[in-house]
Coordinates of C-alpha atoms in Angstrom, one line a residue:
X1 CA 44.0 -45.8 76.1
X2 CA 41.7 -46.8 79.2
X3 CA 43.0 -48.5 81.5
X4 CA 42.0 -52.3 82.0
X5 CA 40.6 -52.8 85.8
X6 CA 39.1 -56.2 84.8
X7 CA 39.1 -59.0 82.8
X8 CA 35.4 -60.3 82.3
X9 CA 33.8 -63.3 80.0
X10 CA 32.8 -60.5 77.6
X11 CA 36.0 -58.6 77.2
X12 CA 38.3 -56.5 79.4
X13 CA 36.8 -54.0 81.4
X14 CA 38.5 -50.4 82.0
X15 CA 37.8 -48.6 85.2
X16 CA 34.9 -46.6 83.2
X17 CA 32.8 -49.1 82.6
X18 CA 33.4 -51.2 85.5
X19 CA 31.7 -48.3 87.4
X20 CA 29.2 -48.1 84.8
X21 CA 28.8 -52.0 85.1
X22 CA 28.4 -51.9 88.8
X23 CA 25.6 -49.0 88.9
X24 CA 23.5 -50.7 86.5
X25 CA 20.2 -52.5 88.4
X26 CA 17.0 -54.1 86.9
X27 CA 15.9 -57.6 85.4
X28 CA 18.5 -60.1 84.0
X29 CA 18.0 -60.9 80.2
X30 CA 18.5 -64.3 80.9
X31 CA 17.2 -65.5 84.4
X32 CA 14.8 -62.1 85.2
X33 CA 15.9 -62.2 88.5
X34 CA 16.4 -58.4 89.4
X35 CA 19.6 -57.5 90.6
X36 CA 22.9 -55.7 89.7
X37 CA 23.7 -55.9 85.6
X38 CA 27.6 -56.0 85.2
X39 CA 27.1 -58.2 82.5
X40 CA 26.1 -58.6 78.7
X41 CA 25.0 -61.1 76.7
X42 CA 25.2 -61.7 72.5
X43 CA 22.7 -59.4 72.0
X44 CA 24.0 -56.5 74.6
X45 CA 21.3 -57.0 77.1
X46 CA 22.2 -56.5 80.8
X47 CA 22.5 -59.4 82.4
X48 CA 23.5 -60.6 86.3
X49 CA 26.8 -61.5 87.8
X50 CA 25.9 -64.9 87.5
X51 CA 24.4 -65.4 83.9
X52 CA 27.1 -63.4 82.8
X53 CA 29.7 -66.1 84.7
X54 CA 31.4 -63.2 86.4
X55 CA 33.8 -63.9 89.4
X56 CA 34.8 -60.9 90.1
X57 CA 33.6 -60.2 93.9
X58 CA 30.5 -57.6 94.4
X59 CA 29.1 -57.9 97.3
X60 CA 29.4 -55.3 100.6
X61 CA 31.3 -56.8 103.1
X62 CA 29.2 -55.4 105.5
X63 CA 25.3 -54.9 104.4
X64 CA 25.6 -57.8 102.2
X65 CA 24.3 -56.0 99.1
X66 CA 25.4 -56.5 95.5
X67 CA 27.6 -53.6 94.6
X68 CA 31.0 -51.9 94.2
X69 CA 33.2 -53.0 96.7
X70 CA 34.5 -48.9 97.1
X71 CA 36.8 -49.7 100.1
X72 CA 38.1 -52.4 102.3
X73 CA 35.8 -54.4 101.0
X74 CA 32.4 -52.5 101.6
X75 CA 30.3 -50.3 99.3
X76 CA 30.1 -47.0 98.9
X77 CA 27.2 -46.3 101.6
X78 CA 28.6 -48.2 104.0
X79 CA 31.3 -46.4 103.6
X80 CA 29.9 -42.8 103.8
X81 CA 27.9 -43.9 106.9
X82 CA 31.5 -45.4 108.5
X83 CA 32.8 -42.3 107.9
X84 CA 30.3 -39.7 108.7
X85 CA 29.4 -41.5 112.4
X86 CA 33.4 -41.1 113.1
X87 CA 32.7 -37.4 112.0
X88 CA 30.1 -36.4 113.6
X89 CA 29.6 -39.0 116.3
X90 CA 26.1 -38.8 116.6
X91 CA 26.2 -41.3 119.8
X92 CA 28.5 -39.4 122.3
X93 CA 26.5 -37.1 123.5
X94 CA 23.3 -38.8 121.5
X95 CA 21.9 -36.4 118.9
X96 CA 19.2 -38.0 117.2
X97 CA 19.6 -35.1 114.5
X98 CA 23.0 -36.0 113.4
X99 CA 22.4 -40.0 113.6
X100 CA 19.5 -38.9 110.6
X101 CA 22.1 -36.5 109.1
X102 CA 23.9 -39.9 108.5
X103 CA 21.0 -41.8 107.1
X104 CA 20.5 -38.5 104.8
X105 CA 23.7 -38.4 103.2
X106 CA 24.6 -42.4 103.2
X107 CA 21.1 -43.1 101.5
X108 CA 21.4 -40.2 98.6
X109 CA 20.6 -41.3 95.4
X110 CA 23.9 -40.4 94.1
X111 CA 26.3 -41.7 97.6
X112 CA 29.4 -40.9 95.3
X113 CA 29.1 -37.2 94.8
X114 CA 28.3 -36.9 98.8
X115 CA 31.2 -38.5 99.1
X116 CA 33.2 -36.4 97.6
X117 CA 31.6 -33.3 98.8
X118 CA 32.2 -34.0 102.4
X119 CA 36.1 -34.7 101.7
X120 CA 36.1 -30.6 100.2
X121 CA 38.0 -28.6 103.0
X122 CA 34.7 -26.8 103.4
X123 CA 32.7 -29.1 104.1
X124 CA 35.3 -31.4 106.0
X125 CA 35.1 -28.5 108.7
X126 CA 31.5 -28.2 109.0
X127 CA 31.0 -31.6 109.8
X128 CA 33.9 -32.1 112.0
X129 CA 32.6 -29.1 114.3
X130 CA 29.2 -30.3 114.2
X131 CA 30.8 -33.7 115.4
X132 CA 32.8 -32.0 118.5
X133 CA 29.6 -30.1 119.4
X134 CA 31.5 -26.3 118.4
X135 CA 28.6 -26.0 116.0
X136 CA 25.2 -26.1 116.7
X137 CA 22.6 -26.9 115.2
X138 CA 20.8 -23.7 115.1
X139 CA 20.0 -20.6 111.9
X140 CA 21.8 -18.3 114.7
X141 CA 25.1 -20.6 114.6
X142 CA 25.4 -20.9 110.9
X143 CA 24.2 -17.3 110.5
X144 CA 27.8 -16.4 112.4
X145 CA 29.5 -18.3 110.2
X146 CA 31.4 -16.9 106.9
X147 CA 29.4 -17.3 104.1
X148 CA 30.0 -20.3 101.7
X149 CA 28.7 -22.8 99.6
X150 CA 29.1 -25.2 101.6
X151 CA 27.8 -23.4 104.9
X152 CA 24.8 -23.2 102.9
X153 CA 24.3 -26.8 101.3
X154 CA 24.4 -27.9 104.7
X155 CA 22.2 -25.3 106.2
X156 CA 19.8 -26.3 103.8
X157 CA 20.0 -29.8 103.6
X158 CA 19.5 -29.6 107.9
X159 CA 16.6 -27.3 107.0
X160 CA 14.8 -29.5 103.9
X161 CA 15.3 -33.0 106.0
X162 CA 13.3 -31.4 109.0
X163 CA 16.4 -31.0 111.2
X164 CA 16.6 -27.2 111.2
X165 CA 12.9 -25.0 111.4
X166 CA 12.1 -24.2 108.5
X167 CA 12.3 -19.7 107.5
X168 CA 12.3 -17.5 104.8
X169 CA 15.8 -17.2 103.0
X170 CA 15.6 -14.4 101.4
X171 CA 13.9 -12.5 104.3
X172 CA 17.0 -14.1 106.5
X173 CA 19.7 -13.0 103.6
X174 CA 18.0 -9.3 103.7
X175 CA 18.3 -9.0 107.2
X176 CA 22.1 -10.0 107.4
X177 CA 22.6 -7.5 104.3
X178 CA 20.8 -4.6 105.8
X179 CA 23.2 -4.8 108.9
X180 CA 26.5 -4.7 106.6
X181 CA 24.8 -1.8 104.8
X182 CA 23.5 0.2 108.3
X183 CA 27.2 -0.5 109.4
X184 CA 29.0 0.5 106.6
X185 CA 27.4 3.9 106.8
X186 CA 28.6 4.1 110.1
X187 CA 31.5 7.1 109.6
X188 CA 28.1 9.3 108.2
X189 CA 25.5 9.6 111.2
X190 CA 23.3 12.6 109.3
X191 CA 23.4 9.7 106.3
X192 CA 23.3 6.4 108.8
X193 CA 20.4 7.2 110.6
X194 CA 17.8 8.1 108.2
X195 CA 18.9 4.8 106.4
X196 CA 18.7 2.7 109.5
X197 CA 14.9 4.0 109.9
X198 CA 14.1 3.8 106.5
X199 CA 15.4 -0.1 106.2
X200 CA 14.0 -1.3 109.4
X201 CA 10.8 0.9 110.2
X202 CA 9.4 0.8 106.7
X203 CA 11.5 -2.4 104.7
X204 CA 11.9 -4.7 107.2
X205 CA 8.5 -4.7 109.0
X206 CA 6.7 -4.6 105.7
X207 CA 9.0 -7.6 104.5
X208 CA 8.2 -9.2 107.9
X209 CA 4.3 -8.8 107.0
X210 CA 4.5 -10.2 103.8
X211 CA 6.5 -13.3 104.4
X212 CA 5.2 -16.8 104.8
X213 CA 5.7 -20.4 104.2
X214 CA 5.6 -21.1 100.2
X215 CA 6.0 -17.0 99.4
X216 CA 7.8 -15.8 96.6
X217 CA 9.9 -12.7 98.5
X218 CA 12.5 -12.3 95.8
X219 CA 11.3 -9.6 93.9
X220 CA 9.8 -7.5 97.0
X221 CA 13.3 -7.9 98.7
X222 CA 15.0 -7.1 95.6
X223 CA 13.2 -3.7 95.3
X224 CA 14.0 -3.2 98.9
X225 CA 18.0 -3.5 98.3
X226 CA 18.0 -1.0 95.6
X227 CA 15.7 1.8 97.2
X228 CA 17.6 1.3 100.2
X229 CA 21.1 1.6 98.1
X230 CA 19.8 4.5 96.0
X231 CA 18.4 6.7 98.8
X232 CA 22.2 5.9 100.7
X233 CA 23.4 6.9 97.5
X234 CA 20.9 10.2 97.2
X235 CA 22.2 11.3 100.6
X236 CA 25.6 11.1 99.9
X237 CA 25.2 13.2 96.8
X238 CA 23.2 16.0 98.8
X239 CA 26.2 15.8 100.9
X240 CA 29.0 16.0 98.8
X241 CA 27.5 18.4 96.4
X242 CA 25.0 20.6 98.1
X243 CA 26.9 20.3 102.1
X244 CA 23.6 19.8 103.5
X245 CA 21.3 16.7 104.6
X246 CA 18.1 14.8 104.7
X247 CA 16.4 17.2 106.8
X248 CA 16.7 20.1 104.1
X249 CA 15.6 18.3 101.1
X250 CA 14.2 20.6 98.6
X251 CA 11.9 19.9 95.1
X252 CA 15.5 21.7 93.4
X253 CA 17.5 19.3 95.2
X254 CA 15.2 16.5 93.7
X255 CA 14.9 17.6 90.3
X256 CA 18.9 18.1 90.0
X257 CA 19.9 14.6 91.2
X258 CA 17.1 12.9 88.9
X259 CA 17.9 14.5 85.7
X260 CA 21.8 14.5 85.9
X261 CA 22.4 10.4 86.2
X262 CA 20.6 6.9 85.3
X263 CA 16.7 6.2 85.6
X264 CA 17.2 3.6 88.8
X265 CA 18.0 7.2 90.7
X266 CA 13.6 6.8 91.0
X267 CA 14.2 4.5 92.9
X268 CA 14.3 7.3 96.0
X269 CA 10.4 7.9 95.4
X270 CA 9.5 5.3 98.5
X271 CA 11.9 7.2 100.8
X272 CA 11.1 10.7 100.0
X273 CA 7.1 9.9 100.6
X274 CA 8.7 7.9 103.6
X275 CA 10.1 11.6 104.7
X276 CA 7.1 13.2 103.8
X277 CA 4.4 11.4 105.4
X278 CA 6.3 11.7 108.4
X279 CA 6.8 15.4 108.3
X280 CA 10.4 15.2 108.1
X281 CA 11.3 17.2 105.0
X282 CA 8.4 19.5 103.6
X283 CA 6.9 18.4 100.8
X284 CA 8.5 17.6 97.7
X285 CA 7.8 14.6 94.7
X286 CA 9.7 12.3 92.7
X287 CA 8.2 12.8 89.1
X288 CA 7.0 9.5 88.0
X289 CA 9.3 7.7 85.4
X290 CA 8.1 7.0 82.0
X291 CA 9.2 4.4 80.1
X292 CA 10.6 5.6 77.3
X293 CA 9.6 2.0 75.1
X294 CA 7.7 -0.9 75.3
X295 CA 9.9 -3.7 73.8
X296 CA 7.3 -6.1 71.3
X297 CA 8.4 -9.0 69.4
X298 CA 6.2 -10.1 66.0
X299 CA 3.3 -12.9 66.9
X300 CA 5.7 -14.9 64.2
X301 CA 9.1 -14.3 66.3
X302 CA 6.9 -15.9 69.4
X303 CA 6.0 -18.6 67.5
X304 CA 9.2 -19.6 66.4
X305 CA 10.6 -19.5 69.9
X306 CA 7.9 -21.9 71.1
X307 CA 8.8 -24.1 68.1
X308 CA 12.4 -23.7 68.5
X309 CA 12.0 -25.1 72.4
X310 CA 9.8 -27.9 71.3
X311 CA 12.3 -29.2 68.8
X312 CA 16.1 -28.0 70.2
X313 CA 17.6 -31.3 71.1
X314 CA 20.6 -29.2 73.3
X315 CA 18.0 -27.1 75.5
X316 CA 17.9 -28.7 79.0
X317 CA 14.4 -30.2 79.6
X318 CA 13.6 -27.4 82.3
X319 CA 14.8 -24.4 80.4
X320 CA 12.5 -25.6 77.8
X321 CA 9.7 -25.9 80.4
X322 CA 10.9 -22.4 81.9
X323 CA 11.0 -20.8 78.5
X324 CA 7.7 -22.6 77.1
X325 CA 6.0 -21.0 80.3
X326 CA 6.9 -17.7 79.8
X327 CA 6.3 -17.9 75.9
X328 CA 2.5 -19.1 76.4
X329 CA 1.2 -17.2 79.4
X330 CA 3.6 -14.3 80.0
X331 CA 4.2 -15.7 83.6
X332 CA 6.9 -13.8 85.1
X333 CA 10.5 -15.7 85.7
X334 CA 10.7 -15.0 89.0
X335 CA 7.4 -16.1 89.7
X336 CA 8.1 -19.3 87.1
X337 CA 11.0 -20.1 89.4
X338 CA 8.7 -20.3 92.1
X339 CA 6.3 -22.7 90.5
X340 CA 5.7 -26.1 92.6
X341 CA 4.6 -29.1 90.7
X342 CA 1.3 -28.9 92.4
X343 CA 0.6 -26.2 90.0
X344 CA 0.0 -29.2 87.0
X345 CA -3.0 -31.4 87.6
X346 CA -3.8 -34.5 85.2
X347 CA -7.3 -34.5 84.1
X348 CA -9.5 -36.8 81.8
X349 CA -9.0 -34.1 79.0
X350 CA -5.9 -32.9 79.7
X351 CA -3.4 -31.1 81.7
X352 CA -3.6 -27.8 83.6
X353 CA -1.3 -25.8 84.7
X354 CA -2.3 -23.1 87.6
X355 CA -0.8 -19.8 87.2
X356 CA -3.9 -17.8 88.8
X357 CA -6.9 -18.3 90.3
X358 CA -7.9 -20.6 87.4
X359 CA -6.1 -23.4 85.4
X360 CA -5.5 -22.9 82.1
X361 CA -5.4 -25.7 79.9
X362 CA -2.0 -26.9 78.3
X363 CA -2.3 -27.1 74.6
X364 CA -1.7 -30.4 73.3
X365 CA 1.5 -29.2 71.3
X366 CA 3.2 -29.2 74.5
X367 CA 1.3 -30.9 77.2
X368 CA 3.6 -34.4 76.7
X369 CA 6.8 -32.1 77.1
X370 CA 5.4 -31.1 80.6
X371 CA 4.1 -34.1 82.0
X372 CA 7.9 -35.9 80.9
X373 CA 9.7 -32.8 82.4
X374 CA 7.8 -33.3 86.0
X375 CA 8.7 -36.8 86.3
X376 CA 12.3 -36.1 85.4
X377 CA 13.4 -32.4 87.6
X378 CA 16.5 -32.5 87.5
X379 CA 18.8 -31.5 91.0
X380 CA 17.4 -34.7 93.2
X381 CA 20.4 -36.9 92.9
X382 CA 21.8 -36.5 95.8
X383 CA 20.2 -35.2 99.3
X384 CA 17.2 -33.0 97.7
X385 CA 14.8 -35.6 97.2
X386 CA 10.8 -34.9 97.7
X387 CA 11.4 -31.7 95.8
X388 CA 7.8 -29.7 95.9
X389 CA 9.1 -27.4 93.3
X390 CA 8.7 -27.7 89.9
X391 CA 12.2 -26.2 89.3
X392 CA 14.4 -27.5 91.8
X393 CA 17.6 -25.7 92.8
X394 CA 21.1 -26.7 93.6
X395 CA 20.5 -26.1 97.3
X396 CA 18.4 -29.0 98.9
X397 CA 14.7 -27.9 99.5
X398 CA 15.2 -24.2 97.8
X399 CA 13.6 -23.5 94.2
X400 CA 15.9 -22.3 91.2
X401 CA 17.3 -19.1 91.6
X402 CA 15.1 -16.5 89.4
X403 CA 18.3 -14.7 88.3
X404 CA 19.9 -18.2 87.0
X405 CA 16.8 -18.8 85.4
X406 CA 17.0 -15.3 83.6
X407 CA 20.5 -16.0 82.8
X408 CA 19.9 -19.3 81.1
X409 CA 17.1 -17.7 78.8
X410 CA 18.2 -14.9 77.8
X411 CA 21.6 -17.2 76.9
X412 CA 18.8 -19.3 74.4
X413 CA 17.8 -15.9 73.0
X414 CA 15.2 -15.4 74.5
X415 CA 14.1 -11.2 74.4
X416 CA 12.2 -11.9 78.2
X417 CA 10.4 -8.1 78.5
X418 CA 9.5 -8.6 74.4
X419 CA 8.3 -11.9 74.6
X420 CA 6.2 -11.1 77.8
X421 CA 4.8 -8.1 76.5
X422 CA 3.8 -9.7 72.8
X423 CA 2.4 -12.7 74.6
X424 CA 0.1 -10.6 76.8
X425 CA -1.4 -8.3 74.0
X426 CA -1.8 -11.4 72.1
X427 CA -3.7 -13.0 74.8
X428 CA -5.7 -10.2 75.4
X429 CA -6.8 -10.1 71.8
X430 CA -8.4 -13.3 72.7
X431 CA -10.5 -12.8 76.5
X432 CA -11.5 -10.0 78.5
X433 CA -8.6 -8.8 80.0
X434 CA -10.9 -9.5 84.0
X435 CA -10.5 -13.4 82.7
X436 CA -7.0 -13.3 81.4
X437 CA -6.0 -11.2 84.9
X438 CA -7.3 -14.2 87.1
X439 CA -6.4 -16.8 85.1
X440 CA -2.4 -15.7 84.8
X441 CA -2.5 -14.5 88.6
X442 CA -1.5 -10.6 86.7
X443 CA -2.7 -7.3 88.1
X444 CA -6.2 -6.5 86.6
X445 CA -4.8 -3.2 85.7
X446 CA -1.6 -4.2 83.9
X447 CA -3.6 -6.8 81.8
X448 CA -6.4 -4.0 80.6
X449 CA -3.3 -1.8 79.7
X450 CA -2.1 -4.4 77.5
X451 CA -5.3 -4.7 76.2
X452 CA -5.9 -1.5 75.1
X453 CA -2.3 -0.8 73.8
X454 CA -3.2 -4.2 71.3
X455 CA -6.7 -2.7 70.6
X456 CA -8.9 -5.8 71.6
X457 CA -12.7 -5.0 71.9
X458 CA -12.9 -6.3 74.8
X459 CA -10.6 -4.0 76.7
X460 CA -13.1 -1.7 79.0
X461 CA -15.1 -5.4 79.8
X462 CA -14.8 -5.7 83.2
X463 CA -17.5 -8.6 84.4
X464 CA -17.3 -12.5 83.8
X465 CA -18.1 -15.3 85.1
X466 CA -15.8 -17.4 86.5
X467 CA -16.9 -20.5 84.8
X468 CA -16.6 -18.4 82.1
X469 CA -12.5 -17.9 82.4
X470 CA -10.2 -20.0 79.9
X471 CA -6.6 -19.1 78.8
X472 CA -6.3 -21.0 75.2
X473 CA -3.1 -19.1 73.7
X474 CA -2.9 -19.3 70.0
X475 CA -0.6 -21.8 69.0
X476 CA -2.3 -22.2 65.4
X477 CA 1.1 -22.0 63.5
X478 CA 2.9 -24.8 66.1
X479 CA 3.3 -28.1 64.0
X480 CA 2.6 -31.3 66.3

């Protein structure tokens, strides 16, 4: 049994729904006035204090507002901002950075969870030695710390709410995980040193290059780690079994290590060409690797999926999105994670998503399950608010994480290489594969492969105008 905080003209109250009670805002049912709602009339509309002829004290102490008295008498955000200026004491020295840190976090959306974040032990010691001045505000001081959740919610939320310059995380992350991995091969200088060159000479400038404001670097850094891990890993087996190094590397050597363990031992190619092109080792090859299927799901199995995410009460309105995505326009995850709501655009007849070059056109089937989804992301309760990106992660300011979003799918069933695959051939049944290429933002070479592999007549058509490009998938079978 609940227990009873208050007793009320409509009833006693537990502690449940006084909160609930005391969070609820918006016009009185009987006087229109819009205010807090703790009360109800006959008919269960919300109505105010007043109306409702509640006593029951609920007003801040301090700012005046109507609301839960959380403590001594104030609210909750006058509480977290009482608090957080004792922590971090923004006035002595001034630090207009921290006096905005307080605003940030005493005007979330969602004050309570803030307040219970900052009282985790984590968190509790961040702010206290940003308060003391021990840590600055700088990517170089939280860089040094250990890493943790809650060194990076903070790092982030400094970073989204323009108090820390904004840089490429994953670039950043890279960087601290090539170190570990250059220093871990420290006991093995004839394996050490070729590493060290390969990571930084070829990895880390290239990565450097590539990166910019709005890039999506997860994939390219991704492939760096595991060349970088299997050529470690190639060296140490031409040690251990052959008691002799990089510089000796011979096509025998090559052919050995690749057909005795697990395909992602290809992942060497990059290095040895790395050795190659600098006349390191003589010249040797890493055969290319075929694959030895192409996973294909039925046009009917990809139909149902896109049913099954239009009508599945349970799926979460952005794996729907996410899924729904993938299953029209074969739009890679990690590049759907990536996706910023710029990329839908209301127009007189309809709305458009922007994968490539060229907006496609969302069919009508789903268009109303986008345009709901956009104006509900979830993840902006608290300090992430002004998300750009259409799929907002738990860390302010940062996107999903493409590996979280994989997880989720594949957990709805989702078969993400089969359902890719079948929804490309299918769409190349139905342009050229030049128009589906720049519409989808794909490779013009990957998309005529498809194309030929599903026989469309089109296939070798190279030329078209780009007034010319549409993306209409066929969604024929998909009931409104």
């Amino acid at each position: 049994m609940p227990k009873i905080r208050v007793h009320w003209p409509d009833g006693a109250i537990c502690g449940i729904c006084f909160t609930t009670a005391t969070h609820t805002r918006g016009p009185c049912a009987a006087c229109g006035e819009t205010r807090l709602l703790p009360g109800k009339d006959a008919d269960e509309a919300n109505t105010c204090r007043d109306c409702a002829g509640i006593t029951t004290l609920l007003q801040c102490d301090t700012c005046g507002d109507e609301a839960e008295r959380f403590r001594n008498g104030n609210c909750i955000r006058c509480v977290l901002r009482a608090d957080l200026t004792a922590t971090l004491q923004p006035n002595t020295p001034p630090d207009l950075r921290l006096k905005r840190l307080v605003a940030v976090f005493a005007n979330a959306e969602r004050p309570e969870s803030i307040y219970t974040w900052k009282r985790g032990i984590g968190a509790s010691a961040l702010l206290t030695r940003l308060g003391t001045r021990e840590l600055a505000i700088s990517h170089e001081a939280f860089d040094a710390l250990p890493a943790s959740n809650a060194v990076e919610h903070l790092r982030e939320t400094l970073t989204h709410h323009g108090m820390l310059p904004p840089r490429d995380r994953q670039l950043a992350a890279f960087e601290r995980w090539l170190e570990k991995r250059i220093m871990s091969l420290a006991d093995h200088r004839e394996i050490q040193d070729p590493i060290e060159r390969f990571g930084r000479w070829h990895h880390l400038k290239r990565l450097r290059a590539k990166s910019f404001p709005g890039k999506n670097m997860n994939f390219a850094v991704r492939s760096a780690k595991q060349e970088i891990t299997e050529s470690g890993r190639f060296l140490a087996w031409l040690l251990s079994e052959h008691d002799t190094t990089y510089s000796d590397i011979r096509q025998a050597h090559l052919d050995d290590y690749l057909s005795s363990g697990p395909s992602t031992r290809h992942a060497i190619n990059t290095f040895i060409a790395s050795l190659v092109a600098s006349r390191e080792i003589a010249k040797v090859r890493v055969p290319r690797r075929e694959a030895q299927s192409t996973p294909i799901l039925t046009q009917a199995a990809r139909i149902d999926h896109i049913r099954a995410c239009l009508t599945a009460g349970e799926m979460p309105a952005a794996d729907r999105v996410a899924a729904l995505i993938l299953l029209l326009y074969a739009h890679p995850v990690g590049k759907i994670a990536a996706l910023k709501t710029s990329a839908l655009e209301a127009r007189p007849d309809g709305l458009y998503l922007r994968l490539g070059s060229v907006p496609a056109l969302l069919p009508a089937q789903v268009a109303a399950t986008f345009w709901d989804y956009v104006h509900n992301r979830p993840n902006q309760q608290t300090v992430n608010t002004d998300s750009p990106w259409l799929f907002p992660g738990n860390l302010p300011g940062q996107h999903t994480h493409p590996e979280s979003m994989l997880h989720r799918l594949r957990n709805w069933g989702i078969d993400l290489n089969g359902v890719r695959n079948t929804a490309l051939r299918d769409l190349a049944r139905e342009l050229n594969p030049t128009a589906l290429a720049t519409s989808l933002g794909y490779s013009s070479k990957i998309v005529h492969q498809h194309a030929a592999a599903a026989g469309a007549p089109h296939a070798d058509y190279i030329n078209l105008k780009s007034s010319q490009l549409q993306t209409p998938p066929r969604l024929s079978s998909v009931k409104d």
